[in-house]
PDB file of C-alpha atoms in Angstrom:
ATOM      1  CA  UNK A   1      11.048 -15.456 -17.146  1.00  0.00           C
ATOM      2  CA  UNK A   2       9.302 -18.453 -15.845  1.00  0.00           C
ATOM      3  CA  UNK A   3       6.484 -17.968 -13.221  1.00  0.00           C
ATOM      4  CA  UNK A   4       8.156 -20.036 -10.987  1.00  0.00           C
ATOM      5  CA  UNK A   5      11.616 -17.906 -10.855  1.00  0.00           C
ATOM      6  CA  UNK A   6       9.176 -15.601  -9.510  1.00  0.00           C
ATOM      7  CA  UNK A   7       7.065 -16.248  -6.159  1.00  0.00           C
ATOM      8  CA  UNK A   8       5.010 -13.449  -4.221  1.00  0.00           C
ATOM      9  CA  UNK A   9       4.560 -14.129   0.053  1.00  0.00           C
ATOM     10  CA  UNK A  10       1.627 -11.703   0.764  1.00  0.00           C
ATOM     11  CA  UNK A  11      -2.031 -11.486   1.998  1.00  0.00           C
ATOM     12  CA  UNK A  12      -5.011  -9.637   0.419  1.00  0.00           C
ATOM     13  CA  UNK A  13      -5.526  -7.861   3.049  1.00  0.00           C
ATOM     14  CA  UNK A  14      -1.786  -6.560   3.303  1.00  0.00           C
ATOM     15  CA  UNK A  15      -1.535  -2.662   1.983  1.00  0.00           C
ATOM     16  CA  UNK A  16       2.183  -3.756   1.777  1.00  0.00           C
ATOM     17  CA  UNK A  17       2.014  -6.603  -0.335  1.00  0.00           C
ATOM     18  CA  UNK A  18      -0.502  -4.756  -2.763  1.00  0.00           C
ATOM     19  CA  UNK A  19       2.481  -2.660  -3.626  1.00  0.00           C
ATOM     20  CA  UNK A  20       5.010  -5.442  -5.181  1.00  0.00           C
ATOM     21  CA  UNK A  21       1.994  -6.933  -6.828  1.00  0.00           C
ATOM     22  CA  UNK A  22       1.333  -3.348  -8.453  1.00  0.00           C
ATOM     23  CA  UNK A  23       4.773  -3.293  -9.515  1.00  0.00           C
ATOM     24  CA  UNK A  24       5.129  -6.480 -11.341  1.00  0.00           C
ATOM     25  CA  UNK A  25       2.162  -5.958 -13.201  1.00  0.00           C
ATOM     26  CA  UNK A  26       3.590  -2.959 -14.388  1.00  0.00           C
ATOM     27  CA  UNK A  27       6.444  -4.828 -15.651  1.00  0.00           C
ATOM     28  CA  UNK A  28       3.902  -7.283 -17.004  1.00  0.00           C
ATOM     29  CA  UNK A  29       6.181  -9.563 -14.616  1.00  0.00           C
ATOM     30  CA  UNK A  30       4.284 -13.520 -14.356  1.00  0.00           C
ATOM     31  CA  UNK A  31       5.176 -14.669 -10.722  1.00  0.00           C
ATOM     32  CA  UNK A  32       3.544 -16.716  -7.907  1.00  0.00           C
ATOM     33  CA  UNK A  33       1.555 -15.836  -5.453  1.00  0.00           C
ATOM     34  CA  UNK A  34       1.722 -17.174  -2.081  1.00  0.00           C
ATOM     35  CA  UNK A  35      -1.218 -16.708   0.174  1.00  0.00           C
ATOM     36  CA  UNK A  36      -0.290 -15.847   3.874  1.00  0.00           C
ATOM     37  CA  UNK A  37      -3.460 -15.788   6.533  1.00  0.00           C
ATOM     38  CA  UNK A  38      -1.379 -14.632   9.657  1.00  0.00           C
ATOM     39  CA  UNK A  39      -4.755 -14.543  11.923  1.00  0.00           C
ATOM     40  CA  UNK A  40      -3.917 -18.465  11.820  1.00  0.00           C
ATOM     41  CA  UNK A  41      -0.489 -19.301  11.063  1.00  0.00           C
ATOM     42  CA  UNK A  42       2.921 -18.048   9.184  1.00  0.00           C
ATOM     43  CA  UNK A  43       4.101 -20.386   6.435  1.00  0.00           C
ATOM     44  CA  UNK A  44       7.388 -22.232   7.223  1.00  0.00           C
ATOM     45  CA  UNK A  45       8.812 -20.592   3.914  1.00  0.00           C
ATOM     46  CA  UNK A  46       7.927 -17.233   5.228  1.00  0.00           C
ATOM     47  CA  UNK A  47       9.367 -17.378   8.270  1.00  0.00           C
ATOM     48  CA  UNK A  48      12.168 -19.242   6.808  1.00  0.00           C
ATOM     49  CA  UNK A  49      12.405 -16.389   4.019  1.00  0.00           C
ATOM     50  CA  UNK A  50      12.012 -13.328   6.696  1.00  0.00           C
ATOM     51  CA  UNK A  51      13.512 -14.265   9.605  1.00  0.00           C
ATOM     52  CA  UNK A  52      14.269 -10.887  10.846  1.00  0.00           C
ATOM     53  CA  UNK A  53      10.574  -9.658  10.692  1.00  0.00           C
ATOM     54  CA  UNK A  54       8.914 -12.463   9.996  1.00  0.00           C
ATOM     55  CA  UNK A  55       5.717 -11.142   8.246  1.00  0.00           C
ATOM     56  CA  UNK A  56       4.876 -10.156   4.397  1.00  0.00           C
ATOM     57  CA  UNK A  57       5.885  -8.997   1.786  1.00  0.00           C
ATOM     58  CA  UNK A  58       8.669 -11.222   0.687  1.00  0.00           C
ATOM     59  CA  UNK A  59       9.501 -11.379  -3.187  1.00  0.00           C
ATOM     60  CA  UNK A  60      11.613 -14.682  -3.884  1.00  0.00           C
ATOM     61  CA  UNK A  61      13.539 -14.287  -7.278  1.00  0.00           C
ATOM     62  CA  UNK A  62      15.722 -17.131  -8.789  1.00  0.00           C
ATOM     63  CA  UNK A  63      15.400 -18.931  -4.637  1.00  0.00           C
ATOM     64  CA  UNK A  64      16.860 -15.573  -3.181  1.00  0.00           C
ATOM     65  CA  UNK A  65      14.431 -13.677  -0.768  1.00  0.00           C
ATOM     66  CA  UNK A  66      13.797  -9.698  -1.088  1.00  0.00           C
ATOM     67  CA  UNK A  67      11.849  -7.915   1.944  1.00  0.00           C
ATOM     68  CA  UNK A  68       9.555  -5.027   2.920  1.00  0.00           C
ATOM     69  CA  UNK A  69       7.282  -3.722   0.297  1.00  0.00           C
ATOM     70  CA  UNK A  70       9.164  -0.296  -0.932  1.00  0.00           C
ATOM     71  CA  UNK A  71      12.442  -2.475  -1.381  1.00  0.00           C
ATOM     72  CA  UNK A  72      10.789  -5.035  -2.944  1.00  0.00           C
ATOM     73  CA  UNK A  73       9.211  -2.277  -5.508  1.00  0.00           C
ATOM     74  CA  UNK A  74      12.922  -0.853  -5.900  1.00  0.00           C
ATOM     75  CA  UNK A  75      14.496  -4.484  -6.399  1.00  0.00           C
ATOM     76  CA  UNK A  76      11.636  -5.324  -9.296  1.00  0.00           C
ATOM     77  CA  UNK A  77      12.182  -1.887 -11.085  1.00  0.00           C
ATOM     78  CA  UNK A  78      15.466  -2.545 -11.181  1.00  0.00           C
ATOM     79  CA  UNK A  79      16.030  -5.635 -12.281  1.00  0.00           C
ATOM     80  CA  UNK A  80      13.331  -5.768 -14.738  1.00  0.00           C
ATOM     81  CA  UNK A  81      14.274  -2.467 -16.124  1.00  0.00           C
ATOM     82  CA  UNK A  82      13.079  -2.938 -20.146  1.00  0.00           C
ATOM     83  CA  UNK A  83       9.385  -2.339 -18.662  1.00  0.00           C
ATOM     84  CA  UNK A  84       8.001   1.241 -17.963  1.00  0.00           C
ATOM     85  CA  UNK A  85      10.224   2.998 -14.955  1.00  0.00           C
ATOM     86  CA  UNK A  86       8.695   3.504 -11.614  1.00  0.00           C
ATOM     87  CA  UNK A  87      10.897   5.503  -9.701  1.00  0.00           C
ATOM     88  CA  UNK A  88      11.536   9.061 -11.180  1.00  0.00           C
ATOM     89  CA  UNK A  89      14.619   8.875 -13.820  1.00  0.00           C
ATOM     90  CA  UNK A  90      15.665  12.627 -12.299  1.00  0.00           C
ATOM     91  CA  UNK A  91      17.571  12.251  -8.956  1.00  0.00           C
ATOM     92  CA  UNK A  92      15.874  15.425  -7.581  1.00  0.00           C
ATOM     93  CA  UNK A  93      12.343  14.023  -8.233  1.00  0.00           C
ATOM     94  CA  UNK A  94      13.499  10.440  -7.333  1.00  0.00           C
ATOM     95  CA  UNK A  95      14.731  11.516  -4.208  1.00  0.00           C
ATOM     96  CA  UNK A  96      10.937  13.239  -3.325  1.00  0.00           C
ATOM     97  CA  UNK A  97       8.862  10.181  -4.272  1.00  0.00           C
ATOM     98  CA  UNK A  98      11.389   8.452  -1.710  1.00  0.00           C
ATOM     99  CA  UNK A  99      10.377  11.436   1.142  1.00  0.00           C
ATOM    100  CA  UNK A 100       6.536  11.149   0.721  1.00  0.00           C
ATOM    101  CA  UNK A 101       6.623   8.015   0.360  1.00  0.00           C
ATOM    102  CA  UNK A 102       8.364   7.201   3.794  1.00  0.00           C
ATOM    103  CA  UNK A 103       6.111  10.236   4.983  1.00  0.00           C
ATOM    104  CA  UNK A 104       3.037   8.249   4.151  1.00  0.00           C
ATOM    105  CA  UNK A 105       4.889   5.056   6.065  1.00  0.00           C
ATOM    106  CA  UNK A 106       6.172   6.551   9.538  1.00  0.00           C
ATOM    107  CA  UNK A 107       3.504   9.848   9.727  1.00  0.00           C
ATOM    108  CA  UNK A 108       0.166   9.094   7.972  1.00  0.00           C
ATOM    109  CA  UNK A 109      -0.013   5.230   8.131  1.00  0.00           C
ATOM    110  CA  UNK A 110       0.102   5.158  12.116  1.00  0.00           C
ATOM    111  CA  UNK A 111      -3.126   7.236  12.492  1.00  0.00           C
ATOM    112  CA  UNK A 112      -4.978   4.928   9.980  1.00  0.00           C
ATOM    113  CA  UNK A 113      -3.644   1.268  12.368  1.00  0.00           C
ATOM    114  CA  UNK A 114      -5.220   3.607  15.486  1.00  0.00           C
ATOM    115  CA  UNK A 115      -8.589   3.385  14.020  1.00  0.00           C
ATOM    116  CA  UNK A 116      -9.106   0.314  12.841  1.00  0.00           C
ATOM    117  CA  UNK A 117      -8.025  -1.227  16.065  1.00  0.00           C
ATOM    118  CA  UNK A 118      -9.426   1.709  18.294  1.00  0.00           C
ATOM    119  CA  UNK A 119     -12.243   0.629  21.150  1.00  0.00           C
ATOM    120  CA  UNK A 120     -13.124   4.016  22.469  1.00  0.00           C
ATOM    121  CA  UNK A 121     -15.029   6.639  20.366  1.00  0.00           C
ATOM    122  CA  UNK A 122     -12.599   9.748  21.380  1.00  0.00           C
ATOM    123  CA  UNK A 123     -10.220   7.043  20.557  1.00  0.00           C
ATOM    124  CA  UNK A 124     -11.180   7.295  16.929  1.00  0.00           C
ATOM    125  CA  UNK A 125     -11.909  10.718  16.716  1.00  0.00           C
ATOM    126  CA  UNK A 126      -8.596  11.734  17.598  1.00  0.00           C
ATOM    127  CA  UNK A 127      -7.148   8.885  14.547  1.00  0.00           C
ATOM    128  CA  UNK A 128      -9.386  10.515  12.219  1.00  0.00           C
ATOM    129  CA  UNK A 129      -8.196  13.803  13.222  1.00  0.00           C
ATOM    130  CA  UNK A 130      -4.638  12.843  12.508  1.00  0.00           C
ATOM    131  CA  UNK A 131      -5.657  10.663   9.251  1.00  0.00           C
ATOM    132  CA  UNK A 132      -7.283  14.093   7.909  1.00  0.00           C
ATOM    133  CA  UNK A 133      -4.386  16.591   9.257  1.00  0.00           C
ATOM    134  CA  UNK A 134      -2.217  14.206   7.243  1.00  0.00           C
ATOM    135  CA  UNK A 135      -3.578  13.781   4.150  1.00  0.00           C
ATOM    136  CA  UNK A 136      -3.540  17.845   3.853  1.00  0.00           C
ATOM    137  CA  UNK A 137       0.277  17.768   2.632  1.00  0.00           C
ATOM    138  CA  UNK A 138      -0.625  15.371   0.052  1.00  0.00           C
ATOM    139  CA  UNK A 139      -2.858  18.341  -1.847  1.00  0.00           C
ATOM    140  CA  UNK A 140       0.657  20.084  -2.737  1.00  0.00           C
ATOM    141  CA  UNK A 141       3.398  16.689  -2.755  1.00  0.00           C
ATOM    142  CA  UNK A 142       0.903  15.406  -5.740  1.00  0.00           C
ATOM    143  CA  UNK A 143       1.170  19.164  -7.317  1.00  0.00           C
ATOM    144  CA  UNK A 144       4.731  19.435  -6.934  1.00  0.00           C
ATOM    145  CA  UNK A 145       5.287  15.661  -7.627  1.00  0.00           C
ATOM    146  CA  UNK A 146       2.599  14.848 -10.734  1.00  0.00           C
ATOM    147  CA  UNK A 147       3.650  18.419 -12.810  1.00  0.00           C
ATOM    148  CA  UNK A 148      -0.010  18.657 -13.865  1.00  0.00           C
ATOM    149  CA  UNK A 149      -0.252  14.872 -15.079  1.00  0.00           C
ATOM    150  CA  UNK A 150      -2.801  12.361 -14.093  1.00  0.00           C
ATOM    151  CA  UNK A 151      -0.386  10.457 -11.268  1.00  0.00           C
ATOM    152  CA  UNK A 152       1.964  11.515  -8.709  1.00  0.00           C
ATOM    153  CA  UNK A 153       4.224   9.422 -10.905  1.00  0.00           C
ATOM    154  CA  UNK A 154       3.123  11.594 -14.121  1.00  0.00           C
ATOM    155  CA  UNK A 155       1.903   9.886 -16.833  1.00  0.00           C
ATOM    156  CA  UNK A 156       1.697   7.132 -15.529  1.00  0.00           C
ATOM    157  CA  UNK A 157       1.991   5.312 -12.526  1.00  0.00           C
ATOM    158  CA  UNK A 158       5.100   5.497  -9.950  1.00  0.00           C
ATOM    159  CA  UNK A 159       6.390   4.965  -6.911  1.00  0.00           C
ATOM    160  CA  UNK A 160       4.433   7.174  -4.727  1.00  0.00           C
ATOM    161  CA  UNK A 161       1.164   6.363  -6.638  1.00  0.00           C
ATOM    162  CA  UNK A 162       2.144   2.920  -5.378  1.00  0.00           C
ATOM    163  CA  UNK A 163       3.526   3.732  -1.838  1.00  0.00           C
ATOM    164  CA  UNK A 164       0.169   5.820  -1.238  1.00  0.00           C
ATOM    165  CA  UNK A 165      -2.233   3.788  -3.206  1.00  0.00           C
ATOM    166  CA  UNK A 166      -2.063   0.675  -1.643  1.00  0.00           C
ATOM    167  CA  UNK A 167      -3.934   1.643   0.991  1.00  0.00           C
ATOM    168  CA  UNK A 168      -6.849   3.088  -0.812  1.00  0.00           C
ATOM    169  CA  UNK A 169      -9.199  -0.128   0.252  1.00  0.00           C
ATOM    170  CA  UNK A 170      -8.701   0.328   3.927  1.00  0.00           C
ATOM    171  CA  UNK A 171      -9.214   4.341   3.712  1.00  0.00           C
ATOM    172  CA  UNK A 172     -12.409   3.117   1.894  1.00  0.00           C
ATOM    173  CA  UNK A 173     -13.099   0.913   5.160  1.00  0.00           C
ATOM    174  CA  UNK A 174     -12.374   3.671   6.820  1.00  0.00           C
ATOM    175  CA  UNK A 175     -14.804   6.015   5.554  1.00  0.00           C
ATOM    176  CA  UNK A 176     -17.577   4.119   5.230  1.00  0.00           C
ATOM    177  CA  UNK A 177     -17.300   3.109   9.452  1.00  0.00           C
ATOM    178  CA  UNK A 178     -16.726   6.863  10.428  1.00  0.00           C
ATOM    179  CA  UNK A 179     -19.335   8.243   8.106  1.00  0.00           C
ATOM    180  CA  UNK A 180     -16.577  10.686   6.633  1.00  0.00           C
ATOM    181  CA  UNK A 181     -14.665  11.385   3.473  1.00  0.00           C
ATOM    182  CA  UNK A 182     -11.172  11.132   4.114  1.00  0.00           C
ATOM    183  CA  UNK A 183     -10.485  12.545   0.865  1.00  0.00           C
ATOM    184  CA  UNK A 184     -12.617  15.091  -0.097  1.00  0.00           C
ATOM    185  CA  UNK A 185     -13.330  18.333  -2.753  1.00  0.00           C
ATOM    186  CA  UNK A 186     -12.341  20.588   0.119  1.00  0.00           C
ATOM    187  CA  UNK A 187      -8.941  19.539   1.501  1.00  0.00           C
ATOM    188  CA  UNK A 188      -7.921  17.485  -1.064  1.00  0.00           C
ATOM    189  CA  UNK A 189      -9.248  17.616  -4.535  1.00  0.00           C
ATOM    190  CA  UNK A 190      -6.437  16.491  -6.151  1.00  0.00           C
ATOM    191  CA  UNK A 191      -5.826  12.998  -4.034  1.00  0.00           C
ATOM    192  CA  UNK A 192      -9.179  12.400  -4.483  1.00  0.00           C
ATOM    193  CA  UNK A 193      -9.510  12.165  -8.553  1.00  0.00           C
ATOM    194  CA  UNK A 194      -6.208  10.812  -8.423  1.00  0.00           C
ATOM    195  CA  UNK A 195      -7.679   8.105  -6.733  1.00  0.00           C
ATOM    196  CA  UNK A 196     -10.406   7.273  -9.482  1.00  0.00           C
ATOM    197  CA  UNK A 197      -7.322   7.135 -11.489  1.00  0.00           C
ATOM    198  CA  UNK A 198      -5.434   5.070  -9.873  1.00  0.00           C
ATOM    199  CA  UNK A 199      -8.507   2.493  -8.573  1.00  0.00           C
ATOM    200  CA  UNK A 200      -9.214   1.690 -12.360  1.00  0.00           C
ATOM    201  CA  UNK A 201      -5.729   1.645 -13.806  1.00  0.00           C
ATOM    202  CA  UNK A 202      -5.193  -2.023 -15.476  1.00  0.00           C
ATOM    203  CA  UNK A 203      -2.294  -2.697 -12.570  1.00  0.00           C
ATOM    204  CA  UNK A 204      -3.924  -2.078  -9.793  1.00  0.00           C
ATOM    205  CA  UNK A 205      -8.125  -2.602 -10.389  1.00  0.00           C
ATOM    206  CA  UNK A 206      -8.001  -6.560 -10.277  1.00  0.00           C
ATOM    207  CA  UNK A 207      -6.008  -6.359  -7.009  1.00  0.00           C
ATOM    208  CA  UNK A 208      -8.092  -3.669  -4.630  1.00  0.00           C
ATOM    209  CA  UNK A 209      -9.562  -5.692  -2.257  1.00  0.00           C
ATOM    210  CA  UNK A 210     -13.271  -5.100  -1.776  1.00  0.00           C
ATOM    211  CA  UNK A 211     -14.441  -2.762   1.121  1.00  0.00           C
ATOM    212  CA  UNK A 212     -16.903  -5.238   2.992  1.00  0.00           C
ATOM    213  CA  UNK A 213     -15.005  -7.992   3.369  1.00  0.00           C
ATOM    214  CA  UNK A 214     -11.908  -6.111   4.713  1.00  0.00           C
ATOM    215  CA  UNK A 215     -14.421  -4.417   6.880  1.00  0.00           C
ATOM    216  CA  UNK A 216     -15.610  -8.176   7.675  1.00  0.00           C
ATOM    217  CA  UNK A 217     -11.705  -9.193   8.267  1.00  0.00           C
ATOM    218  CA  UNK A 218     -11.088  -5.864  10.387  1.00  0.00           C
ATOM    219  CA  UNK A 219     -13.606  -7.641  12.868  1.00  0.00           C
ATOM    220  CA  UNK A 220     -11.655 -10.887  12.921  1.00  0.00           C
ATOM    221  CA  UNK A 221      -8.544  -9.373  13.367  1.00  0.00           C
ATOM    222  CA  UNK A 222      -9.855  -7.284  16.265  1.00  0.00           C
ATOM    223  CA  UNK A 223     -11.640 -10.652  17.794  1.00  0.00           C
ATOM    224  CA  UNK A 224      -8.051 -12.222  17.683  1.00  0.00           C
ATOM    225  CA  UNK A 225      -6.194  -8.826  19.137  1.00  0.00           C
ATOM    226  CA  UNK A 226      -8.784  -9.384  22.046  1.00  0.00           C
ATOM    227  CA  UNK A 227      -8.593 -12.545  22.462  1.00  0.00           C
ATOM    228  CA  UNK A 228      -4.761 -12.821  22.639  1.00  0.00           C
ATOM    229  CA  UNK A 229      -4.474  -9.354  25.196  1.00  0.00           C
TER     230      UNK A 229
END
């Protein structure tokens, strides 16, 4: 399929739009990529292509829009179903990918926003607190999930690899502010060589953004959040 059949709205800095990107090079899909900077402005086509929510991810295939990142990784697995599956082929196991990964979305992925943007100190103890309460689950889910193989996925990677790995650069960020490991040999040994894993697989290594200069673009973003309130 022609690159241009395929076009990508997202930002490198997006956790969300990492995970359609992921995804398509795992189908060894060619597509487009559009890049969004929303600390200045939001592309006419994006907010002509998400009108509801009006922010990325947005996957535009053959003109018709596709939105929010663990859709988006449904729609491409679907439709481009000859490459390597990324959602479980068992129901049972499909169906628990689907759980964590909206676990990782409504529970885990809150306490992470809270620090980044957090002023006070007790403000971001408490976010780390909840960041490293929540991670704990994620010791047995990759267990359960993974069946002894390298990925939660199995052999290779899936959708939860994708759901949770995407925001591997700003845990990274994360870490290196708050002097901690997030994931660690004590807690969670196996998150944490699954991440080695995953950082250097061929479909996600060229897309991890690199620590300092999210770091630098968590200060910008917090300059604007000020500036605005």
């Amino acid at each position: 399929m022609a690159k241009s059949d395929v076009k990508l709205l997202g930002a490198w800095t997006s956790p969300f739009a990492m995970r359609p990107r992921i995804a398509l090079n795992i189908k060894s899909v060619d597509y487009e990529f559009q890049e969004e900077d929303w600390l200045v402005s939001k592309s006419e086509l994006l907010l002509k292509s998400n009108p509801v929510h009006k922010k990325v991810p947005v996957l535009i295939h053959a003109g018709n829009p596709i939105c929010e990142s663990l859709i988006i990784v449904q729609y491409i697995d679907e439709v481009w179903s000859s490459g390597p599956s990324i959602l479980p082929s068992d129901p049972y196991d499909r169906a628990t990918a689907r759980f964590w990964s909206a676990y990782i979305d409504d529970k885990w992925f809150p306490s992470m926003v809270a620090f980044l943007f957090a002023q006070e100190e007790d403000a971001k103890k408490a976010a780390i607190a909840q960041m490293e309460e929540g991670l704990v689950p994620l010791e047995e889910a990759f267990g359960k999930c993974s069946k002894g193989k390298a990925f939660f996925g199995g052999d290779r990677i899936g959708f939860l690899d994708i759901a949770f790995g995407c925001f591997l650069g700003w845990l990274r960020v994360i870490e290196k502010a708050g002097g901690i490991e997030l994931l660690n040999e004590t807690q969670t040994p196996s998150p944490l060589k699954w991440a080695e894993r995953f950082s250097s697989d061929i479909a996600v290594k060229e897309l991890l953004p690199d620590t300092d200069k999210l770091a630098e673009f968590r200060k910008k973003a917090q300059a604007k959040m000020t500036a605005n309130n």
